[in-house]
GROMACS .gro file of C-alpha atoms in nm:
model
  180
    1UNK     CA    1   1.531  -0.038  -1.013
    2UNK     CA    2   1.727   0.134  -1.270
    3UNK     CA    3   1.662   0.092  -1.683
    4UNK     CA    4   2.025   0.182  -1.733
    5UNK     CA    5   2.323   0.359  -1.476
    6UNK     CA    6   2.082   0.643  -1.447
    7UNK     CA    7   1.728   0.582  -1.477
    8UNK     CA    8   1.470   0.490  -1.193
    9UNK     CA    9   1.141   0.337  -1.323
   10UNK     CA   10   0.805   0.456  -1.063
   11UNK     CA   11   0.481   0.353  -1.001
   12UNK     CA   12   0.321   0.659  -0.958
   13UNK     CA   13  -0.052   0.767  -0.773
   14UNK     CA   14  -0.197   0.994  -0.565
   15UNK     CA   15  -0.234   1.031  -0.227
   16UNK     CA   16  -0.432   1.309  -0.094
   17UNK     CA   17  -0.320   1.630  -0.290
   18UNK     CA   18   0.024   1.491  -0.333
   19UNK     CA   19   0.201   1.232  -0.625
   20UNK     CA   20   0.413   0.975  -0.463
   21UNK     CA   21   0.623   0.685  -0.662
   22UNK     CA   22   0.743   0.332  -0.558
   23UNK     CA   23   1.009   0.171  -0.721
   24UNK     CA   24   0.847  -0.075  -0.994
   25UNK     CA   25   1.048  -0.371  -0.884
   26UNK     CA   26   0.849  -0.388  -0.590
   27UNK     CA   27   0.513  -0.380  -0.722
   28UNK     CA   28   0.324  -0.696  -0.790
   29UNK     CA   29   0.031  -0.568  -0.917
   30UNK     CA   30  -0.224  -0.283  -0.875
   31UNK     CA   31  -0.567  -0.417  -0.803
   32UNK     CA   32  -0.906  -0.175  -0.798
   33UNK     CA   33  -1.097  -0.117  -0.482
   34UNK     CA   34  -1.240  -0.455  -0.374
   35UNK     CA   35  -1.392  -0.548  -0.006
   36UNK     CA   36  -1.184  -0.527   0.258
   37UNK     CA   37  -1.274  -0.743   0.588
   38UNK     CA   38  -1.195  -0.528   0.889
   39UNK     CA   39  -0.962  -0.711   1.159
   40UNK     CA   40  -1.019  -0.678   1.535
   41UNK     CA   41  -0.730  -0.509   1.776
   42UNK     CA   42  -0.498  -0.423   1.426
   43UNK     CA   43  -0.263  -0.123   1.391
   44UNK     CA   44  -0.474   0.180   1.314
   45UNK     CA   45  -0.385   0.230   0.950
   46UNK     CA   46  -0.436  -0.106   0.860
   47UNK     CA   47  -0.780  -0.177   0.787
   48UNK     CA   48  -0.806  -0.502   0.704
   49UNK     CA   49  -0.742  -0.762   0.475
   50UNK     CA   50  -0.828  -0.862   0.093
   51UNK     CA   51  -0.853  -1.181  -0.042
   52UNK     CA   52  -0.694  -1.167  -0.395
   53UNK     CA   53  -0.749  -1.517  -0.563
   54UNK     CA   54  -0.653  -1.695  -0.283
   55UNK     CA   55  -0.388  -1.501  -0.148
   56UNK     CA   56  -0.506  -1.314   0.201
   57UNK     CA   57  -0.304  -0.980   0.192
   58UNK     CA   58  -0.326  -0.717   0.489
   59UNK     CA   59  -0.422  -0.328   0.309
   60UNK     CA   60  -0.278  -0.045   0.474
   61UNK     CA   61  -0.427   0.295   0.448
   62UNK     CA   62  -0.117   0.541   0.400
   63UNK     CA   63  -0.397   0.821   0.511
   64UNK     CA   64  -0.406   0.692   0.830
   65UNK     CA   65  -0.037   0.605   0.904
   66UNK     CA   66   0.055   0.945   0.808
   67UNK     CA   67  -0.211   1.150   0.895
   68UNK     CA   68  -0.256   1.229   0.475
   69UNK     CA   69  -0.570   1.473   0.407
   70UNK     CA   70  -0.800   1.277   0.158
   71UNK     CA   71  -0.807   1.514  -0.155
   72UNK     CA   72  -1.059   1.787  -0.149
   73UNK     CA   73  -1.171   1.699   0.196
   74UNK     CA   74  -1.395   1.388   0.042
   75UNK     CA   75  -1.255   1.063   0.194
   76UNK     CA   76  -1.481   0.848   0.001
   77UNK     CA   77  -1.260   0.681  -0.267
   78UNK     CA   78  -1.363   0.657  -0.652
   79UNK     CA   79  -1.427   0.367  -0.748
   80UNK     CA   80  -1.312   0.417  -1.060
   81UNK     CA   81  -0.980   0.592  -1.027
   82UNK     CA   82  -0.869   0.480  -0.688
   83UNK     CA   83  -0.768   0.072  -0.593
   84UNK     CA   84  -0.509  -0.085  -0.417
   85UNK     CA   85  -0.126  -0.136  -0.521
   86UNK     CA   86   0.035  -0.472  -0.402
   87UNK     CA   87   0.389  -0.450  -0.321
   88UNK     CA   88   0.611  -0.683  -0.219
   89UNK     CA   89   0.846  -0.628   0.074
   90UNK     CA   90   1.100  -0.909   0.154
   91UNK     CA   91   0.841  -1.147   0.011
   92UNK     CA   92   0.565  -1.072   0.206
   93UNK     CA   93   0.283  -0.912  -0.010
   94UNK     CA   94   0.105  -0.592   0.139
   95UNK     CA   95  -0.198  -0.357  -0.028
   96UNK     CA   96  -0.140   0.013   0.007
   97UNK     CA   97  -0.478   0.222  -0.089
   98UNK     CA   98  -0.415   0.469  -0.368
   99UNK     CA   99  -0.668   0.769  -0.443
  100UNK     CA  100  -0.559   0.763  -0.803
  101UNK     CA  101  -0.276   0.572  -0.995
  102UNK     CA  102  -0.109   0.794  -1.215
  103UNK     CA  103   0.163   0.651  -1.421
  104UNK     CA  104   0.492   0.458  -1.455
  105UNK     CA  105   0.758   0.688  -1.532
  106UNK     CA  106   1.112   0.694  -1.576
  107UNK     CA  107   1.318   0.927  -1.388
  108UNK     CA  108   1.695   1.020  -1.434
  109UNK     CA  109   1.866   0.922  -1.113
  110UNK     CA  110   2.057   1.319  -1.121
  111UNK     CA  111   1.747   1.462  -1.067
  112UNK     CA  112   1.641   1.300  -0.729
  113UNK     CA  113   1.675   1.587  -0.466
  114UNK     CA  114   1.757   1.474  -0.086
  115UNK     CA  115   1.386   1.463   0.102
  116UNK     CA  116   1.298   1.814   0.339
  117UNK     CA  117   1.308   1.694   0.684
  118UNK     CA  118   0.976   1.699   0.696
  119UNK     CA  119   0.693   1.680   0.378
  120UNK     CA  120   0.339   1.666   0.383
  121UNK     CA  121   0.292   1.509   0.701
  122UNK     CA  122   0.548   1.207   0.650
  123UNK     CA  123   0.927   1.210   0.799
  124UNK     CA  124   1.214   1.205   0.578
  125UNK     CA  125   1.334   0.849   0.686
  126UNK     CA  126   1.022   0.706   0.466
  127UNK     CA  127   1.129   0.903   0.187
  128UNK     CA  128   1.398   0.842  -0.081
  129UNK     CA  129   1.393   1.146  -0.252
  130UNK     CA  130   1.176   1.432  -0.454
  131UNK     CA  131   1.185   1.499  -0.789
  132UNK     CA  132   1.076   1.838  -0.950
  133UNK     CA  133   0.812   1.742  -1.202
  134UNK     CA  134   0.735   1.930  -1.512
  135UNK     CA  135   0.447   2.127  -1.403
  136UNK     CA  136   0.615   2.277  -1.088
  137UNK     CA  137   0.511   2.023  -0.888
  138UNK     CA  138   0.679   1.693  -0.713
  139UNK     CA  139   0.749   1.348  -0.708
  140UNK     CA  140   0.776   1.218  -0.347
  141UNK     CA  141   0.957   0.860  -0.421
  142UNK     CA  142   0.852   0.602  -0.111
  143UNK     CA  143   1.076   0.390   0.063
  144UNK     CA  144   0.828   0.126   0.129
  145UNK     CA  145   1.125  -0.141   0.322
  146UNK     CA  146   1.093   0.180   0.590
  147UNK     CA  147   0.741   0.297   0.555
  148UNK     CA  148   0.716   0.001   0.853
  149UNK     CA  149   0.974  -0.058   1.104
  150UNK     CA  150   1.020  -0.447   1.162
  151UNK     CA  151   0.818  -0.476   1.471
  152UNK     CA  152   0.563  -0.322   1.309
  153UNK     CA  153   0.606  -0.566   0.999
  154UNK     CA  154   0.606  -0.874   1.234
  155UNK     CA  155   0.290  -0.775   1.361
  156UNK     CA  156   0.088  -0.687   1.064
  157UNK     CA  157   0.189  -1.038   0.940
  158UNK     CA  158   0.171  -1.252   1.249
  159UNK     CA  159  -0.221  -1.103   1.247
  160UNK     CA  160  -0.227  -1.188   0.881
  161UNK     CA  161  -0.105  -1.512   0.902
  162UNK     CA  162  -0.398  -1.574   1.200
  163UNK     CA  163  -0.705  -1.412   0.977
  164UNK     CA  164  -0.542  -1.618   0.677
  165UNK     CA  165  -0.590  -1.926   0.858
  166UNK     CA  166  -0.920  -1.805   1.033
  167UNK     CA  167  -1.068  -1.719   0.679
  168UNK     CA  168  -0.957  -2.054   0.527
  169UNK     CA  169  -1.113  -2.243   0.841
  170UNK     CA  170  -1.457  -2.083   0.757
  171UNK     CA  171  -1.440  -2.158   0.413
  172UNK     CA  172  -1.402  -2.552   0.469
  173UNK     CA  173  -1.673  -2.486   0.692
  174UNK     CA  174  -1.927  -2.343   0.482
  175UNK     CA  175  -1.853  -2.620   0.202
  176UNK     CA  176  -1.876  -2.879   0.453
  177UNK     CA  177  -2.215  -2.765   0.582
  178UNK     CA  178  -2.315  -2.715   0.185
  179UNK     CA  179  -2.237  -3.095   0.143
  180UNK     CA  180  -2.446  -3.208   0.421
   0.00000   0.00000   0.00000
């Protein structure tokens, strides 16, 4: 997390008008848009599930979970600026949609402000802190072990698990019924 006693390294993107920032330890990778395969009776803000070379990983749209305006009003998502950033959270992998990734960027730990009680639509308990950025603006840092709560966590990967299998099923099928 930190580069020395006082620096935080952030994967930084946007989400709706705002600039948010993960801790880079728990980024695997950021991925651009791909297609996403819906799943039936799922949590509202996840929409469905990616299959990254191989691995089956369940996207969550951080719109939806916390009622996040797209930017401008458009909720189509650029193809070419927006994508997906894995994380990792206690090992499992989960894809967050991004409107824009911005940067990685080192900030001194001093500068991190205590979260509002309440910012743009998400509660203070997902956030770790704010930092002022140079143009006037902020840095909302994500606490993505709390962006779910563990029942919430169980579920999303329980349902994973299930389309993982169902997905890998259907693709012995189809190479089966090639053969013959």
């Amino acid at each position: 997390m930190a580069t020395g006693d006082s620096q935080i390294q952030l994967v930084t993107f946007r989400l709706g008008d705002e600039l948010y920032g993960v801790d880079i330890m728990s980024v695997k990778e950021i991925v651009k848009i791909q297609p996403i395969r819906p799943i039936p009776n799922a949590p509202y803000y996840m929409v469905g599930i990616l299959n990254l070379r191989g691995d089956i990983i369940p996207i969550i749209d951080l719109h939806r979970r916390f009622h996040i305006d797209f930017s401008n009003g458009v909720e189509e998502l650029d193809e070419l600026e927006s994508g997906f950033i894995i994380i990792n959270i206690d090992g499992n992998q989960i894809g967050i949609i991004i409107d824009r990734v911005s940067r990685v960027v080192s900030v001194d730990a001093a500068e991190v402000q205590e979260p509002p009680k309440m910012m743009g639509g998400i509660g203070s308990e997902y956030i770790k802190g704010v930092v002022r950025t140079t143009d006037e603006n902020f840095l909302i840092m994500l606490d993505i072990i709390k962006l779910f709560d563990p029942k919430e966590m169980q579920k999303i990967l329980i349902d994973n698990r299930k389309w993982s299998r169902l997905i890998v099923q259907q693709s012995v099928e189809r190479k089966w019924m090639r053969f013959w």
